[in-house]
Each structure stands twice: as C-alpha cells, then as structure tokens.
mmCIF file of C-alpha atoms in Angstrom:
data_model
loop_
_atom_site.group_PDB
_atom_site.id
_atom_site.type_symbol
_atom_site.label_atom_id
_atom_site.label_comp_id
_atom_site.label_asym_id
_atom_site.label_seq_id
_atom_site.Cartn_x
_atom_site.Cartn_y
_atom_site.Cartn_z
ATOM 1 C CA MET A 678 47.241 263.719 285.638
ATOM 2 C CA THR A 679 48.817 266.937 287.439
ATOM 3 C CA ARG A 680 51.810 265.717 290.088
ATOM 4 C CA LYS A 681 52.345 267.749 293.652
ATOM 5 C CA ALA A 682 56.293 267.302 294.324
ATOM 6 C CA PRO A 683 57.079 264.837 297.199
ATOM 7 C CA SER A 684 59.643 266.716 299.810
ATOM 8 C CA VAL A 685 62.817 265.971 299.905
ATOM 9 C CA GLU A 686 63.779 264.679 303.237
ATOM 10 C CA SER A 687 66.611 264.559 305.842
ATOM 11 C CA ASP A 688 69.944 262.063 303.952
ATOM 12 C CA TRP A 689 69.306 260.058 307.391
ATOM 13 C CA MET A 690 66.170 257.978 308.201
ATOM 14 C CA GLN A 691 65.335 256.088 311.053
ATOM 15 C CA VAL A 692 65.020 252.865 310.427
ATOM 16 C CA ASP A 693 63.873 250.082 313.197
ATOM 17 C CA ILE A 694 66.555 250.908 315.218
ATOM 18 C CA TYR A 695 69.089 252.352 313.904
ATOM 19 C CA LYS A 696 69.889 254.947 310.760
ATOM 20 C CA ALA A 697 70.684 254.924 307.656
ATOM 21 C CA HIS A 698 72.568 257.532 305.029
ATOM 22 C CA ILE A 699 71.371 258.430 302.078
ATOM 23 C CA GLU A 700 73.591 259.220 299.300
ATOM 24 C CA GLU A 701 74.097 259.062 295.535
ATOM 25 C CA ILE A 702 74.539 256.372 293.366
ATOM 26 C CA SER A 703 77.982 255.856 292.351
ATOM 27 C CA PRO A 704 81.143 254.044 290.740
ATOM 28 C CA ALA A 705 82.498 253.237 294.066
ATOM 29 C CA ILE A 706 79.479 252.065 295.219
ATOM 30 C CA LEU A 707 78.966 248.918 292.583
ATOM 31 C CA THR A 708 80.188 245.821 294.722
ATOM 32 C CA ARG A 709 77.894 247.412 297.405
ATOM 33 C CA MET A 710 74.959 247.424 294.962
ATOM 34 C CA HIS A 711 76.121 243.708 293.786
ATOM 35 C CA GLU A 712 75.625 242.474 297.187
ATOM 36 C CA LEU A 713 72.042 244.483 297.328
ATOM 37 C CA THR A 714 70.508 241.793 294.402
ATOM 38 C CA MET A 715 72.145 239.086 295.239
ATOM 39 C CA SER A 716 70.421 239.726 297.795
ATOM 40 C CA VAL A 717 66.759 239.249 296.179
ATOM 41 C CA PHE A 718 67.681 237.013 294.473
ATOM 42 C CA TRP A 719 68.739 238.767 291.192
ATOM 43 C CA PRO A 720 70.443 238.167 288.711
ATOM 44 C CA HIS A 721 72.867 240.980 287.946
ATOM 45 C CA ARG A 722 76.534 240.541 286.946
ATOM 46 C CA PRO A 723 78.419 243.925 288.611
ATOM 47 C CA PRO A 724 79.217 244.209 284.342
ATOM 48 C CA ASP A 725 75.076 244.717 284.208
ATOM 49 C CA ILE A 726 74.821 247.118 286.998
ATOM 50 C CA ALA A 727 77.143 249.129 286.143
ATOM 51 C CA LEU A 728 75.898 250.011 282.916
ATOM 52 C CA CYS A 729 72.655 251.135 284.759
ATOM 53 C CA ILE A 730 75.025 253.337 287.083
ATOM 54 C CA GLY A 731 76.755 254.726 284.689
ATOM 55 C CA LEU A 732 72.802 255.705 281.803
ATOM 56 C CA GLY A 733 71.283 256.878 285.430
ATOM 57 C CA LYS A 734 70.732 258.622 288.756
ATOM 58 C CA GLY A 735 69.301 257.919 292.266
ATOM 59 C CA TYR A 736 69.394 256.995 295.857
ATOM 60 C CA VAL A 737 71.095 253.742 298.128
ATOM 61 C CA ALA A 738 70.076 253.561 301.671
ATOM 62 C CA LEU A 739 72.854 252.173 304.014
ATOM 63 C CA ASP A 740 72.765 251.462 307.977
ATOM 64 C CA GLN A 741 75.457 252.412 310.224
ATOM 65 C CA ILE A 742 78.451 249.618 309.147
ATOM 66 C CA GLY A 743 77.621 250.085 305.300
ATOM 67 C CA ARG A 744 75.631 247.935 304.021
ATOM 68 C CA PRO A 745 72.948 248.600 301.952
ATOM 69 C CA LEU A 746 69.099 248.808 302.584
ATOM 70 C CA SER A 747 67.468 249.946 299.429
ATOM 71 C CA SER A 748 67.923 251.770 296.353
ATOM 72 C CA ALA A 749 65.917 253.411 293.617
ATOM 73 C CA MET A 750 66.847 255.220 289.702
ATOM 74 C CA GLY A 751 65.288 257.297 287.339
ATOM 75 C CA PHE A 752 67.426 256.833 284.045
ATOM 76 C CA PRO A 753 66.130 260.110 281.573
ATOM 77 C CA SER A 754 65.172 259.628 277.911
ATOM 78 C CA GLY A 755 64.522 263.400 276.179
ATOM 79 C CA GLU A 756 62.970 266.111 278.114
ATOM 80 C CA ASP A 757 60.283 265.022 279.071
ATOM 81 C CA PHE A 758 60.232 261.518 280.341
ATOM 82 C CA ALA A 759 62.340 258.382 282.188
ATOM 83 C CA MET A 760 62.303 254.944 283.016
ATOM 84 C CA LEU A 761 62.412 254.056 286.913
ATOM 85 C CA GLY A 762 64.329 250.785 288.014
ATOM 86 C CA MET A 763 66.968 248.750 290.383
ATOM 87 C CA MET A 764 64.408 250.503 292.920
ATOM 88 C CA VAL A 765 65.264 247.359 295.436
ATOM 89 C CA THR A 766 64.834 246.708 299.308
ATOM 90 C CA THR A 767 66.745 244.153 300.965
ATOM 91 C CA PRO A 768 64.678 241.592 301.718
ATOM 92 C CA ARG A 769 64.004 241.870 305.878
ATOM 93 C CA LEU A 770 63.362 245.568 305.476
ATOM 94 C CA GLN A 771 60.567 245.370 302.778
ATOM 95 C CA ALA A 772 57.542 247.142 305.561
ATOM 96 C CA GLN A 773 59.504 249.417 307.071
ATOM 97 C CA GLY A 774 59.723 252.700 304.428
ATOM 98 C CA THR A 775 62.784 252.913 303.239
ATOM 99 C CA GLY A 776 62.136 252.483 299.409
ATOM 100 C CA GLY A 777 59.242 254.939 299.264
ATOM 101 C CA ARG A 778 61.163 257.245 300.655
ATOM 102 C CA LEU A 779 63.959 256.833 298.087
ATOM 103 C CA LEU A 780 61.813 256.228 295.319
ATOM 104 C CA ARG A 781 60.177 259.979 295.747
ATOM 105 C CA ARG A 782 63.323 261.059 296.164
ATOM 106 C CA VAL A 783 64.199 259.512 292.914
ATOM 107 C CA ILE A 784 59.687 260.649 291.329
ATOM 108 C CA ASN A 785 61.306 264.646 293.067
ATOM 109 C CA ASP A 786 64.039 264.422 290.771
ATOM 110 C CA LEU A 787 62.514 263.217 286.976
ATOM 111 C CA GLN A 788 60.086 266.301 288.118
ATOM 112 C CA GLY A 789 57.612 266.952 285.312
ATOM 113 C CA ARG A 790 58.067 263.733 283.391
ATOM 114 C CA ASP A 791 55.900 260.973 282.052
ATOM 115 C CA LEU A 792 57.636 257.862 284.589
ATOM 116 C CA ARG A 793 56.896 254.204 283.272
ATOM 117 C CA LEU A 794 58.714 250.811 285.869
ATOM 118 C CA SER A 795 57.929 247.380 285.990
ATOM 119 C CA ALA A 796 56.875 246.725 289.392
ATOM 120 C CA THR A 797 57.446 243.372 291.211
ATOM 121 C CA ARG A 798 54.840 241.859 293.413
ATOM 122 C CA GLU A 799 56.628 242.782 296.111
ATOM 123 C CA GLY A 800 57.279 246.745 295.515
ATOM 124 C CA TYR A 801 53.702 246.793 293.301
ATOM 125 C CA ARG A 802 51.774 248.450 296.257
ATOM 126 C CA LEU A 803 53.839 251.274 296.890
ATOM 127 C CA TYR A 804 54.478 252.534 292.889
ATOM 128 C CA GLU A 805 50.212 252.480 292.876
ATOM 129 C CA ALA A 806 50.093 254.415 296.258
ATOM 130 C CA ALA A 807 52.558 256.347 294.876
ATOM 131 C CA GLY A 808 50.406 257.079 291.277
ATOM 132 C CA PHE A 809 50.925 254.366 289.258
ATOM 133 C CA VAL A 810 49.137 252.800 286.837
ATOM 134 C CA PRO A 811 49.302 249.463 285.324
ATOM 135 C CA MET A 812 49.370 248.512 281.627
ATOM 136 C CA GLY A 813 49.777 245.416 281.171
ATOM 137 C CA LEU A 814 53.122 242.239 282.132
ATOM 138 C CA VAL A 815 55.825 242.042 281.103
ATOM 139 C CA TYR A 816 56.428 238.263 280.783
ATOM 140 C CA GLN A 817 60.302 236.824 281.253
ATOM 141 C CA HIS A 818 60.732 234.017 279.013
ATOM 142 C CA GLN A 819 64.013 232.067 279.591
ATOM 143 C CA GLY A 820 65.965 229.087 279.471
ATOM 144 C CA VAL A 821 68.625 227.000 277.751
ATOM 145 C CA ALA A 822 67.963 227.827 273.970
ATOM 146 C CA ARG A 823 67.424 224.506 273.002
ATOM 147 C CA ALA A 824 66.887 223.556 268.883
ATOM 148 C CA ILE A 825 64.136 224.423 267.220
ATOM 149 C CA ARG A 826 62.267 224.738 263.641
ATOM 150 C CA PRO A 827 63.734 228.163 261.295
ATOM 151 C CA PRO A 828 60.656 230.249 261.574
ATOM 152 C CA GLU A 829 59.164 230.619 258.003
ATOM 153 C CA PRO A 830 61.059 232.942 256.181
ATOM 154 C CA VAL A 831 58.969 236.402 255.561
ATOM 155 C CA THR A 832 59.483 236.918 251.496
ATOM 156 C CA GLY A 833 61.001 240.005 250.995
ATOM 157 C CA LEU A 834 63.066 240.160 254.433
ATOM 158 C CA THR A 835 66.535 238.896 255.294
ATOM 159 C CA VAL A 836 68.351 239.441 258.095
ATOM 160 C CA ARG A 837 71.891 241.235 258.952
ATOM 161 C CA ALA A 838 74.556 242.265 260.816
ATOM 162 C CA MET A 839 73.754 246.304 261.775
ATOM 163 C CA ARG A 840 75.860 248.695 259.910
ATOM 164 C CA PRO A 841 77.217 252.417 260.932
ATOM 165 C CA GLY A 842 74.727 253.901 258.649
ATOM 166 C CA ASP A 843 71.765 252.040 259.775
ATOM 167 C CA LEU A 844 71.445 253.533 263.249
ATOM 168 C CA PRO A 845 69.221 256.410 262.410
ATOM 169 C CA ALA A 846 66.483 253.829 261.715
ATOM 170 C CA ILE A 847 67.281 251.290 264.429
ATOM 171 C CA ARG A 848 66.806 254.992 266.523
ATOM 172 C CA ALA A 849 63.828 255.920 264.876
ATOM 173 C CA LEU A 850 61.921 252.374 265.595
ATOM 174 C CA ASP A 851 63.137 253.238 268.708
ATOM 175 C CA GLN A 852 61.225 255.450 269.805
ATOM 176 C CA HIS A 853 58.548 255.425 268.144
ATOM 177 C CA ALA A 854 58.479 251.285 270.535
ATOM 178 C CA TYR A 855 59.152 253.219 273.504
ATOM 179 C CA GLY A 856 57.963 256.271 273.579
ATOM 180 C CA ALA A 857 60.732 258.528 274.179
ATOM 181 C CA ALA A 858 64.095 258.860 271.686
ATOM 182 C CA ARG A 859 66.770 257.550 274.125
ATOM 183 C CA THR A 860 69.901 258.289 272.083
ATOM 184 C CA ALA A 861 71.767 257.249 275.464
ATOM 185 C CA ILE A 862 70.711 253.818 275.985
ATOM 186 C CA LEU A 863 71.057 252.386 272.768
ATOM 187 C CA ASP A 864 74.634 253.640 271.964
ATOM 188 C CA ALA A 865 76.027 252.208 275.296
ATOM 189 C CA LEU A 866 74.051 248.982 274.829
ATOM 190 C CA ASN A 867 75.268 249.388 270.767
ATOM 191 C CA GLY A 868 78.534 248.757 272.079
ATOM 192 C CA VAL A 869 77.804 246.023 274.833
ATOM 193 C CA SER A 870 76.149 243.243 272.129
ATOM 194 C CA GLU A 871 76.261 242.244 268.587
ATOM 195 C CA VAL A 872 72.578 244.096 266.965
ATOM 196 C CA ILE A 873 70.880 242.489 263.762
ATOM 197 C CA VAL A 874 68.802 244.268 261.245
ATOM 198 C CA ALA A 875 65.952 242.969 259.791
ATOM 199 C CA GLU A 876 65.368 244.206 256.147
ATOM 200 C CA ARG A 877 63.365 244.848 253.611
ATOM 201 C CA GLY A 878 63.493 246.467 250.074
ATOM 202 C CA GLY A 879 66.522 248.691 251.229
ATOM 203 C CA ALA A 880 64.186 249.306 254.739
ATOM 204 C CA ILE A 881 64.673 248.450 258.277
ATOM 205 C CA GLU A 882 61.353 247.396 259.930
ATOM 206 C CA GLY A 883 63.798 246.136 263.090
ATOM 207 C CA PHE A 884 65.835 245.513 265.093
ATOM 208 C CA ALA A 885 67.441 243.146 268.543
ATOM 209 C CA MET A 886 70.782 243.503 270.489
ATOM 210 C CA MET A 887 72.442 240.844 272.764
ATOM 211 C CA ARG A 888 74.150 240.919 274.976
ATOM 212 C CA ALA A 889 75.976 238.799 278.415
ATOM 213 C CA PHE A 890 74.122 239.182 281.382
ATOM 214 C CA GLY A 891 72.906 237.759 284.440
ATOM 215 C CA LYS A 892 72.887 234.020 283.758
ATOM 216 C CA GLY A 893 74.201 233.556 280.395
ATOM 217 C CA ARG A 894 72.444 236.583 278.540
ATOM 218 C CA VAL A 895 69.348 238.412 277.356
ATOM 219 C CA ILE A 896 67.927 239.118 274.239
ATOM 220 C CA GLY A 897 67.054 243.167 273.624
ATOM 221 C CA PRO A 898 66.238 245.289 273.389
ATOM 222 C CA LEU A 899 64.129 243.960 270.014
ATOM 223 C CA ILE A 900 61.779 245.798 268.121
ATOM 224 C CA ALA A 901 59.233 245.246 265.250
ATOM 225 C CA GLU A 902 56.400 245.798 263.871
ATOM 226 C CA GLN A 903 55.072 241.484 262.734
ATOM 227 C CA ASP A 904 55.436 239.021 264.960
ATOM 228 C CA GLU A 905 56.732 236.583 262.284
ATOM 229 C CA VAL A 906 59.609 239.688 262.329
ATOM 230 C CA ALA A 907 60.098 239.356 265.343
ATOM 231 C CA MET A 908 60.642 235.540 265.532
ATOM 232 C CA GLN A 909 62.661 235.855 262.416
ATOM 233 C CA LEU A 910 65.159 238.127 264.714
ATOM 234 C CA ALA A 911 65.175 235.729 268.106
ATOM 235 C CA ALA A 912 65.816 233.227 265.725
ATOM 236 C CA HIS A 913 69.136 234.212 264.885
ATOM 237 C CA PHE A 914 70.569 233.837 267.853
ATOM 238 C CA ILE A 915 69.071 231.220 269.364
ATOM 239 C CA LEU A 916 69.659 229.268 266.087
ATOM 240 C CA ALA A 917 73.321 230.091 267.588
ATOM 241 C CA ASN A 918 73.118 229.946 271.066
ATOM 242 C CA GLU A 919 72.143 226.106 271.253
ATOM 243 C CA GLY A 920 72.694 224.686 274.787
ATOM 244 C CA ALA A 921 73.491 228.574 276.113
ATOM 245 C CA PHE A 922 71.298 230.421 278.576
ATOM 246 C CA LEU A 923 69.112 232.651 277.321
ATOM 247 C CA ARG A 924 65.941 235.138 278.190
ATOM 248 C CA LEU A 925 64.021 237.370 276.227
ATOM 249 C CA ASP A 926 61.316 240.211 278.163
ATOM 250 C CA THR A 927 58.611 241.030 276.745
ATOM 251 C CA ILE A 928 55.765 243.136 276.615
ATOM 252 C CA VAL A 929 53.489 242.060 273.296
ATOM 253 C CA GLU A 930 50.829 239.945 274.000
ATOM 254 C CA SER A 931 51.194 237.305 271.107
ATOM 255 C CA GLU A 932 50.008 233.863 271.598
ATOM 256 C CA ARG A 933 52.297 233.186 269.192
ATOM 257 C CA PHE A 934 55.219 234.956 270.290
ATOM 258 C CA GLU A 935 55.075 232.965 273.880
ATOM 259 C CA ALA A 936 54.800 229.699 272.102
ATOM 260 C CA PHE A 937 58.079 230.239 269.839
ATOM 261 C CA LEU A 938 59.709 231.257 272.711
ATOM 262 C CA SER A 939 58.608 228.612 274.349
ATOM 263 C CA ALA A 940 59.306 225.710 271.801
ATOM 264 C CA ALA A 941 62.795 227.416 271.405
ATOM 265 C CA GLY A 942 63.552 226.162 275.362
ATOM 266 C CA LEU A 943 62.472 229.614 277.262
ATOM 267 C CA GLY A 944 59.175 229.143 278.480
ATOM 268 C CA VAL A 945 57.810 232.289 280.950
ATOM 269 C CA TYR A 946 60.123 232.508 284.478
ATOM 270 C CA ASP A 947 58.403 235.120 286.108
ATOM 271 C CA THR A 948 55.571 238.031 285.279
ATOM 272 C CA VAL A 949 55.916 241.361 286.667
ATOM 273 C CA THR A 950 53.769 244.516 286.022
ATOM 274 C CA ASP A 951 54.069 248.117 283.391
ATOM 275 C CA MET A 952 53.471 250.494 284.936
ATOM 276 C CA ARG A 953 53.309 254.370 284.106
ATOM 277 C CA PHE A 954 52.787 257.619 286.003
ATOM 278 C CA GLY A 955 51.077 260.375 283.057
ATOM 279 C CA ARG A 956 50.791 259.958 280.157
ATOM 280 C CA LEU A 957 50.350 256.663 277.597
ATOM 281 C CA ARG A 958 54.165 256.336 275.646
ATOM 282 C CA ARG A 959 54.914 252.905 275.066
ATOM 283 C CA ALA A 960 53.518 252.866 271.090
ATOM 284 C CA GLN A 961 50.826 250.627 270.669
ATOM 285 C CA SER A 962 50.711 250.431 267.195
ATOM 286 C CA GLY A 963 53.915 250.276 264.397
ATOM 287 C CA PRO A 964 57.429 248.912 265.756
ATOM 288 C CA MET A 965 56.987 247.521 269.146
ATOM 289 C CA THR A 966 58.777 246.661 271.911
ATOM 290 C CA TYR A 967 58.428 242.579 271.574
ATOM 291 C CA GLY A 968 62.065 242.224 273.721
ATOM 292 C CA LEU A 969 63.132 244.773 276.606
ATOM 293 C CA ALA A 970 66.789 246.255 276.998
ATOM 294 C CA MET A 971 66.211 244.666 280.992
ATOM 295 C CA GLN A 972 63.782 245.700 283.403
ATOM 296 C CA SER A 973 65.148 248.979 283.942
ATOM 297 C CA LEU A 974 65.818 250.477 281.102
ATOM 298 C CA GLY A 975 62.325 249.319 279.561
#
C-alpha cells in the first residue's frame, strides 16, 4: 500500500470557539501531558510519561491558556518502522478533529515507515479512516497478584536474572517478536526494570522485564516461543509480588496463558485493538510477544 503524505498545516487550529496551538512534546510539558492522560483516566504516572517523552517525538495541542487538549507521538525503531502512541484527546473534544490533526502530523514525520498502534474504542474509527487495519486484540490483564501453584517445570529450563552477556540474545528475541530492532527502547526499559531470562542448554529462549508503572508494576516486554516458557517467566514475578498490583498486556491468543494469569488474580480488565499500516511486522511464529512493554511502545 502506498501512503500519500498528509499536508502539514499551520501550528494553529480552530477548536470549537477558540484557537489551539500545536507544539512539540518536550520534557518541559510533562505536567500538562500528565493532566491530559488523567482526563481520560489513564493510569500513567509522570515517570511513565517521561519515559515515552525520552524515546519518541510528537505533538500536543494547547488552548489559549495552556491547557492540554490532545497529543500524539511516534516511536521509531530502525529506518523503516515506528510505533504510534500517547494518542490522547480530552473527552469534550473527541469530535472536534484535534486528534486527527496531530495524527496526520506524526504520520507525515514518519513517512515511508511501516506503522503500528494500539487503538482504543474511542480512537478506532479515526485510525481506520487513516488507513490502519486491525490485526487482533490486546488483552489488558491486571489485578492484585494472589498465591498460585507454580506452573509445572519445563525440562532443562532455568529462569534466572539477566547477565550483561545476555543482552545480544535479548535484543535478537525481541527483534524477531516485535518486527523491528528497538535497541534504544530496550536499553531504556532495561535501565528501569528487573530483567529475567529463560535459559536451556546454554541458549536464551525468552526473557521478561518488570518495572513500576501506573497503579503498581507492569510485566513486559515478555518474549517467549511457548506458553510453558511464558508462564515460567510471568510466574517468577507474580510469585515474588503476591498482594501487589500487577499488569500484563498480551496479544497472544492462548486460553492456557489467559487462564494462568486469571488464576493469579490478573483477569482481563479491558481490550484495545492492535492495528497496522504497511507490512505485517509482528511475528506469527517462533518467539512472540506475550507481554507488551506498554500499549504506546508495543
């Protein structure tokens, strides 16, 4: 599919009865971005938003007294792929076109790349109109972790803390599952996460990260080739955090994995739609994404 670059309009736009100003997202606007996410009841803390600001580029629309109205960001990986995220529009303006205006700007900046995003129900029609097609659902599992029976051991598999020498294998697994080399994103996540790997016969078969996020902690990314390995990795964090609020967003359609998470107190809270523009990049076999880093980062 060939995409025609949208025209880039001026930095001002008419919204309802007043004008809004568009400016680039920067660390200086962190507080306003947090206000915007709270207006749509996203759980993001300022550090969660700061992580995104440091990894991507995007725009925010502000009214004439500086209140945030809408935002959109792109997170490039390599020369030909990007994830879109942090796309938020305050509820009272979701029919006024501010989100579409910012989306066009971000798409223009990323022209020539394959794109992917997680679409909320409110934003689905906007992304569909822009040419994105659905791939499946993202299942948002969350809740207070409770005591579970550990999954049956996998023969020859050891789950252990990451060592510095594991990084090349982690990057390769993630690149296969994600569909692009997101080195800068992985390095940033590694710096704020507890990281474990699943090793068998001296080879790294999967990995998982867990970090503070939102109401508690998020498990992700979690990359594995089989349910059994994914469950071993997730169980390591769940068993160590009984009574804590955990979250794991998965795109894998596995009744077994879903039942395991639900039994551990992490039932399905919500779903969003995984959408793409361009080539299908996400792995359909081999190591796959059992846990997203976050919906905005994939």
